[in-house]
CSV table of C-alpha atoms and ligand atoms in Angstrom, one decimal:
chain,number,residue,atom,x,y,z
A,155,MET,CA,-4.4,-25.2,-11.4
A,156,ASP,CA,-1.3,-23.3,-12.5
A,157,THR,CA,0.2,-24.6,-15.7
A,158,LYS,CA,3.3,-23.6,-17.6
A,159,ASN,CA,1.4,-22.5,-20.7
A,160,LYS,CA,-1.0,-20.0,-19.0
A,161,THR,CA,-0.7,-16.3,-19.5
A,162,LYS,CA,2.0,-14.9,-17.2
A,163,ILE,CA,1.1,-12.4,-14.5
A,164,VAL,CA,3.4,-9.7,-13.2
A,165,LEU,CA,2.9,-7.7,-10.0
A,166,ILE,CA,4.5,-4.3,-10.1
A,167,THR,CA,4.7,-1.9,-7.1
A,168,GLY,CA,4.5,1.8,-7.9
A,169,GLY,CA,3.0,1.0,-11.4
A,170,SER,CA,1.0,4.1,-11.6
A,171,ARG,CA,3.7,6.6,-12.8
A,172,GLY,CA,7.2,6.8,-14.2
A,173,ILE,CA,9.2,3.7,-14.7
A,174,GLY,CA,6.6,1.4,-13.1
A,175,LYS,CA,3.9,2.6,-15.5
A,176,SER,CA,6.2,2.0,-18.4
A,177,ILE,CA,7.0,-1.6,-17.1
A,178,ALA,CA,3.3,-2.2,-16.8
A,179,LEU,CA,2.4,-1.0,-20.3
A,180,SER,CA,5.4,-2.8,-21.9
A,181,ALA,CA,4.7,-6.0,-20.1
A,182,ALA,CA,1.1,-5.9,-21.3
A,183,LYS,CA,2.2,-5.3,-24.9
A,184,ARG,CA,4.1,-8.6,-24.5
A,185,GLY,CA,0.9,-10.4,-23.5
A,186,ILE,CA,1.6,-10.4,-19.8
A,187,ASP,CA,-1.3,-9.7,-17.4
A,188,VAL,CA,-0.6,-7.0,-14.8
A,189,ILE,CA,-1.4,-6.3,-11.2
A,190,LEU,CA,0.0,-2.9,-10.4
A,191,THR,CA,0.0,-0.8,-7.2
A,192,TYR,CA,-0.4,2.9,-6.5
A,193,ASN,CA,0.1,4.7,-3.2
A,194,SER,CA,-1.3,8.2,-3.2
A,195,ASN,CA,-3.2,8.4,-6.4
A,196,PRO,CA,-5.9,5.8,-7.4
A,197,GLU,CA,-6.7,7.7,-10.6
A,198,HIS,CA,-3.2,7.3,-11.9
A,199,GLY,CA,-3.2,3.6,-11.0
A,200,TRP,CA,-6.5,2.9,-12.7
A,201,ALA,CA,-5.6,5.0,-15.7
A,202,VAL,CA,-2.7,2.6,-16.4
A,203,ALA,CA,-4.8,-0.4,-15.7
A,204,ASN,CA,-7.6,0.8,-18.0
A,205,GLU,CA,-5.2,1.7,-20.8
A,206,ILE,CA,-4.1,-2.0,-20.6
A,207,ASN,CA,-7.7,-3.3,-20.4
A,208,ASN,CA,-8.9,-1.1,-23.3
A,209,GLY,CA,-5.9,-2.3,-25.4
A,210,GLY,CA,-7.0,-5.9,-25.0
A,211,GLY,CA,-4.8,-6.9,-22.1
A,212,LYS,CA,-5.8,-7.5,-18.5
A,213,ALA,CA,-4.8,-5.4,-15.5
A,214,VAL,CA,-5.9,-4.5,-12.0
A,215,ALA,CA,-4.8,-1.6,-9.8
A,216,LEU,CA,-4.5,-2.1,-6.0
A,217,HIS,CA,-3.5,0.3,-3.2
A,218,LEU,CA,-0.3,-0.4,-1.4
A,219,ASP,CA,2.0,1.8,0.7
A,220,THR,CA,5.3,-0.1,0.8
A,221,SER,CA,6.4,1.7,3.9
A,222,LYS,CA,3.5,0.2,5.9
A,223,ILE,CA,4.9,-3.2,6.7
A,224,ASN,CA,2.0,-4.2,8.9
A,225,THR,CA,-0.4,-4.0,6.0
A,226,PHE,CA,1.5,-6.5,3.9
A,227,GLY,CA,-0.3,-9.6,5.3
A,228,GLY,CA,-3.7,-8.1,4.3
A,229,PHE,CA,-2.3,-7.1,0.9
A,230,ALA,CA,-1.1,-10.7,0.2
A,231,ASP,CA,-4.5,-12.0,1.1
A,232,GLN,CA,-6.1,-9.4,-1.3
A,233,VAL,CA,-3.7,-10.5,-4.1
A,234,SER,CA,-4.4,-14.2,-3.4
A,235,GLN,CA,-8.2,-13.6,-3.6
A,236,LEU,CA,-7.7,-11.5,-6.8
A,237,LEU,CA,-5.8,-14.3,-8.4
A,238,LYS,CA,-8.6,-16.8,-7.6
A,239,ASP,CA,-11.4,-14.5,-8.7
A,240,GLU,CA,-9.9,-13.0,-11.9
A,241,TRP,CA,-7.5,-15.7,-13.1
A,242,GLY,CA,-8.6,-18.9,-11.3
A,243,ARG,CA,-5.0,-19.3,-10.2
A,244,GLU,CA,-3.1,-19.4,-6.9
A,245,HIS,CA,0.2,-17.9,-8.2
A,246,PHE,CA,1.6,-15.0,-10.2
A,247,ASP,CA,4.8,-15.3,-12.2
A,248,TYR,CA,6.9,-12.1,-11.7
A,249,LEU,CA,7.3,-9.6,-8.9
A,250,VAL,CA,8.8,-6.2,-9.7
A,251,ASN,CA,9.8,-4.2,-6.6
A,252,ASN,CA,9.8,-0.8,-8.3
A,253,ALA,CA,8.2,1.7,-5.8
A,254,GLY,CA,10.9,4.0,-4.5
A,255,ILE,CA,11.4,7.5,-3.1
A,256,ALA,CA,14.3,9.9,-3.1
A,257,GLN,CA,14.8,12.7,-0.5
A,258,ARG,CA,17.7,14.9,-1.4
A,259,SER,CA,19.7,16.0,1.6
A,260,LEU,CA,23.4,16.3,2.5
A,261,ILE,CA,24.6,14.1,5.3
A,262,LYS,CA,24.8,17.0,7.7
A,263,ASP,CA,21.1,17.9,7.0
A,264,THR,CA,19.7,14.4,7.1
A,265,THR,CA,17.2,13.9,9.9
A,266,GLU,CA,16.3,10.5,11.4
A,267,GLU,CA,12.8,11.0,10.0
A,268,ILE,CA,14.2,11.3,6.4
A,269,PHE,CA,16.5,8.4,7.0
A,270,ASP,CA,13.6,6.2,8.3
A,271,GLU,CA,11.3,7.1,5.4
A,272,LEU,CA,14.0,6.2,2.8
A,273,VAL,CA,14.8,2.9,4.6
A,274,ASN,CA,11.1,1.9,4.9
A,275,VAL,CA,10.2,2.4,1.2
A,276,ASN,CA,13.5,1.6,-0.5
A,277,PHE,CA,14.7,-1.4,1.6
A,278,LYS,CA,12.6,-2.6,4.5
A,279,GLY,CA,9.4,-2.5,2.5
A,280,VAL,CA,11.1,-4.5,-0.3
A,281,PHE,CA,12.3,-7.2,2.1
A,282,PHE,CA,9.0,-7.7,3.9
A,283,LEU,CA,6.8,-7.4,0.9
A,284,THR,CA,8.8,-10.0,-0.9
A,285,GLN,CA,8.7,-12.2,2.2
A,286,LYS,CA,4.9,-11.9,2.4
A,287,LEU,CA,4.3,-12.4,-1.4
A,288,SER,CA,6.8,-15.1,-2.0
A,289,THR,CA,4.4,-18.0,-1.4
A,290,LEU,CA,2.2,-16.5,-4.2
A,291,ILE,CA,5.1,-16.4,-6.7
A,292,ILE,CA,5.1,-19.5,-8.9
A,293,ASP,CA,8.1,-21.9,-8.6
A,294,GLY,CA,10.4,-20.9,-11.5
A,295,GLY,CA,9.2,-17.3,-11.4
A,296,GLN,CA,11.3,-14.2,-11.2
A,297,ILE,CA,11.7,-11.2,-8.9
A,298,ILE,CA,13.2,-7.9,-10.2
A,299,ASN,CA,14.3,-5.2,-7.7
A,300,ILE,CA,14.7,-1.7,-9.2
A,301,SER,CA,17.9,-0.3,-7.9
A,302,SER,CA,19.8,2.8,-9.1
A,303,ALA,CA,23.1,3.7,-10.8
A,304,LEU,CA,23.7,5.6,-7.6
A,305,ALA,CA,24.5,2.2,-5.9
A,306,ARG,CA,27.7,2.2,-8.1
A,307,PHE,CA,29.0,5.8,-7.7
A,308,ALA,CA,28.4,8.7,-5.3
A,309,PHE,CA,26.9,12.2,-5.6
A,310,PRO,CA,26.4,14.6,-2.8
A,311,GLY,CA,22.8,14.7,-1.4
A,312,VAL,CA,21.8,11.1,-2.0
A,313,ALA,CA,23.9,9.2,0.6
A,314,VAL,CA,21.1,7.3,2.3
A,315,TYR,CA,19.3,6.6,-1.0
A,316,GLY,CA,22.4,5.4,-2.8
A,317,ALA,CA,23.6,3.2,0.1
A,318,LEU,CA,20.1,1.7,0.4
A,319,LYS,CA,20.1,0.8,-3.3
A,320,ALA,CA,23.5,-0.8,-2.9
A,321,GLY,CA,22.0,-2.7,0.0
A,322,LEU,CA,19.1,-3.7,-2.2
A,323,GLU,CA,21.6,-5.2,-4.7
A,324,GLY,CA,23.1,-7.2,-1.9
A,325,LEU,CA,19.7,-8.3,-0.8
A,326,THR,CA,19.0,-9.4,-4.5
A,327,ARG,CA,21.8,-12.0,-4.2
A,328,TYR,CA,20.5,-13.2,-0.8
A,329,PHE,CA,17.0,-13.6,-2.2
A,330,ALA,CA,18.4,-15.5,-5.2
A,331,LYS,CA,20.3,-17.8,-2.7
A,332,GLU,CA,17.3,-18.6,-0.6
A,333,TYR,CA,14.6,-18.7,-3.3
A,334,ALA,CA,16.9,-21.0,-5.4
A,335,GLU,CA,15.2,-24.1,-3.9
A,336,ARG,CA,12.1,-23.0,-5.7
A,337,LYS,CA,14.0,-22.0,-8.9
A,338,ILE,CA,12.9,-18.4,-8.5
A,339,ARG,CA,15.4,-16.1,-10.2
A,340,VAL,CA,16.2,-12.7,-8.6
A,341,ASN,CA,17.9,-9.8,-10.4
A,342,SER,CA,18.3,-6.1,-9.9
A,343,VAL,CA,17.9,-3.5,-12.6
A,344,ALA,CA,19.7,-0.2,-11.9
A,345,PRO,CA,18.4,2.8,-13.9
A,346,GLY,CA,20.7,5.8,-14.6
A,347,THR,CA,19.2,9.3,-14.5
A,348,ILE,CA,15.7,8.8,-15.9
A,349,ASP,CA,13.4,11.7,-16.9
A,350,THR,CA,10.5,11.1,-14.5
A,351,GLU,CA,8.9,13.3,-11.9
A,352,PHE,CA,11.2,11.5,-9.4
A,353,GLY,CA,14.5,11.9,-11.2
A,354,GLY,CA,16.2,14.1,-13.8
A,355,GLY,CA,12.9,15.6,-14.9
A,356,LYS,CA,12.8,17.6,-11.8
A,357,GLY,CA,16.0,19.6,-12.5
A,358,ASP,CA,16.3,22.8,-14.5
A,359,GLU,CA,17.7,22.7,-18.1
A,360,SER,CA,21.3,23.4,-17.1
A,361,HIS,CA,21.2,20.6,-14.5
A,362,ARG,CA,19.7,18.2,-17.1
A,363,GLN,CA,22.4,19.1,-19.6
A,364,GLN,CA,25.1,18.5,-17.0
A,365,ILE,CA,23.7,15.1,-16.3
A,366,ALA,CA,23.4,14.3,-20.0
A,367,SER,CA,27.1,15.3,-20.5
A,368,MET,CA,28.2,12.6,-18.1
A,369,ASN,CA,26.4,10.0,-20.2
A,370,ALA,CA,28.0,8.1,-23.1
A,371,LEU,CA,24.8,8.3,-25.0
A,372,GLY,CA,24.6,12.1,-24.2
A,373,ARG,CA,21.0,12.1,-23.0
A,374,LEU,CA,18.9,11.5,-19.9
A,375,GLY,CA,17.0,8.2,-20.0
A,376,LEU,CA,13.3,7.9,-20.6
A,377,ALA,CA,10.9,5.8,-18.5
A,378,ASP,CA,10.5,3.5,-21.6
A,379,ASP,CA,14.2,2.9,-21.8
A,380,VAL,CA,13.9,1.1,-18.5
A,381,GLY,CA,10.3,-0.2,-18.8
A,382,ASP,CA,11.0,-2.0,-22.1
A,383,PHE,CA,14.1,-3.6,-20.8
A,384,VAL,CA,12.5,-4.8,-17.5
A,385,ALA,CA,9.6,-6.2,-19.5
A,386,SER,CA,12.0,-8.0,-21.8
A,387,LEU,CA,13.5,-9.8,-18.8
A,388,LEU,CA,10.0,-11.1,-17.9
A,389,SER,CA,10.4,-14.0,-20.2
A,390,ASP,CA,12.0,-17.4,-20.5
A,391,ASP,CA,14.6,-15.8,-22.8
A,392,SER,CA,16.3,-14.6,-19.6
A,393,ARG,CA,16.0,-18.1,-17.9
A,394,TYR,CA,19.8,-18.4,-17.0
A,395,VAL,CA,20.2,-14.8,-15.7
A,396,ASN,CA,20.1,-14.9,-12.0
A,397,ALA,CA,21.5,-12.9,-9.0
A,398,GLN,CA,22.7,-10.1,-11.4
A,399,ARG,CA,22.8,-6.4,-11.3
A,400,ILE,CA,22.1,-4.9,-14.7
A,401,GLU,CA,22.5,-1.1,-15.2
A,402,VAL,CA,20.2,0.6,-17.7
A,403,GLY,CA,21.8,4.0,-17.8
A,404,GLY,CA,23.1,4.7,-21.3
A,405,GLY,CA,26.7,4.5,-19.9
A,406,ILE,CA,26.7,7.0,-17.1
A,407,MET,CA,29.9,7.7,-15.2
A,408,ILE,CA,32.0,5.1,-17.1
B,296,NDP,P1,8.2,8.2,-9.7
B,296,NDP,O1,8.2,9.1,-8.6
B,296,NDP,O2,7.9,8.7,-11.1
B,296,NDP,O3,7.1,7.1,-9.4
B,296,NDP,C1,7.1,6.4,-8.1
B,296,NDP,C2,6.0,5.4,-8.1
B,296,NDP,O4,6.2,4.7,-6.8
B,296,NDP,C3,4.6,5.9,-8.2
B,296,NDP,O5,3.8,4.9,-8.8
B,296,NDP,C4,4.2,6.1,-6.7
B,296,NDP,O6,2.8,5.9,-6.5
B,296,NDP,C5,5.0,4.9,-6.0
B,296,NDP,N1,5.3,5.1,-4.6
B,296,NDP,C6,5.9,6.2,-4.1
B,296,NDP,N2,5.9,6.1,-2.7
B,296,NDP,C7,5.3,4.9,-2.4
B,296,NDP,C8,5.1,4.2,-1.3
B,296,NDP,N3,5.4,4.6,0.0
B,296,NDP,N4,4.4,3.0,-1.4
B,296,NDP,C9,4.1,2.5,-2.6
B,296,NDP,N5,4.3,3.1,-3.7
B,296,NDP,C10,4.9,4.3,-3.7
B,296,NDP,O7,9.5,7.4,-9.7
B,296,NDP,P2,10.3,6.6,-10.8
B,296,NDP,O8,9.4,5.9,-11.7
B,296,NDP,O9,11.3,7.5,-11.4
B,296,NDP,O10,11.2,5.5,-9.9
B,296,NDP,C11,10.8,4.2,-9.9
B,296,NDP,C12,12.0,3.4,-9.3
B,296,NDP,O11,13.1,3.6,-10.1
B,296,NDP,C13,12.3,3.8,-7.9
B,296,NDP,O12,12.7,2.6,-7.1
B,296,NDP,C14,13.5,4.6,-8.0
B,296,NDP,O13,14.4,4.6,-6.9
B,296,NDP,C15,14.2,4.0,-9.2
B,296,NDP,N6,15.1,4.9,-10.0
B,296,NDP,C16,14.7,6.0,-10.6
B,296,NDP,C17,15.6,6.9,-11.2
B,296,NDP,C18,15.1,8.1,-11.9
B,296,NDP,O14,16.0,8.9,-12.3
B,296,NDP,N7,13.9,8.4,-12.1
B,296,NDP,C19,17.0,6.5,-11.3
B,296,NDP,C20,17.4,5.3,-10.6
B,296,NDP,C21,16.4,4.5,-10.0
B,296,NDP,P3,1.9,7.2,-6.2
B,296,NDP,O15,2.1,8.2,-7.4
B,296,NDP,O16,0.5,6.7,-6.1
B,296,NDP,O17,2.4,7.8,-4.9
């Protein structure tokens, strides 16, 4: 039976690296148990889970490709069984839709293949995964969608990515509307340029300095700048925050 006082459980997609890894470790430090997913690299996924388990927390790593919509039913069954076996529960408390990809290309160079890949991971996958997992989220739980500061302003080369993240922020409000009958809150967190393999960390030094100069705090973000904030939302302290977009970008392009 699920009760209010039990340890909370968060499911984080793409929890094996970067921001998702930081969310997982920070959530565990706050006493939250973790189910994290990896896509291409089980070693990275289990390294994060084992770090949590060795530190006295509880975590499991599962495989999930968020672009493969037809696998989501099987994934939901796997999560359901895991909850019963490992926690004796039917529900988890928080879903963080973090997995995402960027493919830089100018509009004139963007192929249908690139477009579809971006749509599948950054938008369609989030929609259908949330749909499939929603019955496993406890009433009164929370969903956090990881968006991007690029939903607010435009740079060349990220048109599809930025527009999809803006769409994800719209979807956040629609999720909040429909899941309100179960008192599930839904918010989006929009990181600025964060130094992961995905983002600012990829550029050369002059590119990094240019990005830092656009930022009020004068630096690129670190994965932990976002991870600690998202983990802090996974709490009753944020109980009246719903249907919001919160940027964690140090003040970029203000
Ligand atoms: P990373 O590239 O560092 O990590 C991406 C994570 O997502 C990995 O765990 C990876 O797993 C997983 N992943 C990638 N493709 C898939 C897929 N098809 N199915 C399931 N999982 C997948 O990215 P970040 O940590 O930087 O980004 C995390 C989120 O933050 C994304 O949604 C991104 O859009 C957003 N964001 C990032 C910014 C930045 O500057 N870094 C800025 C704004 C937003 P594996 O390694 O196993 O493939």
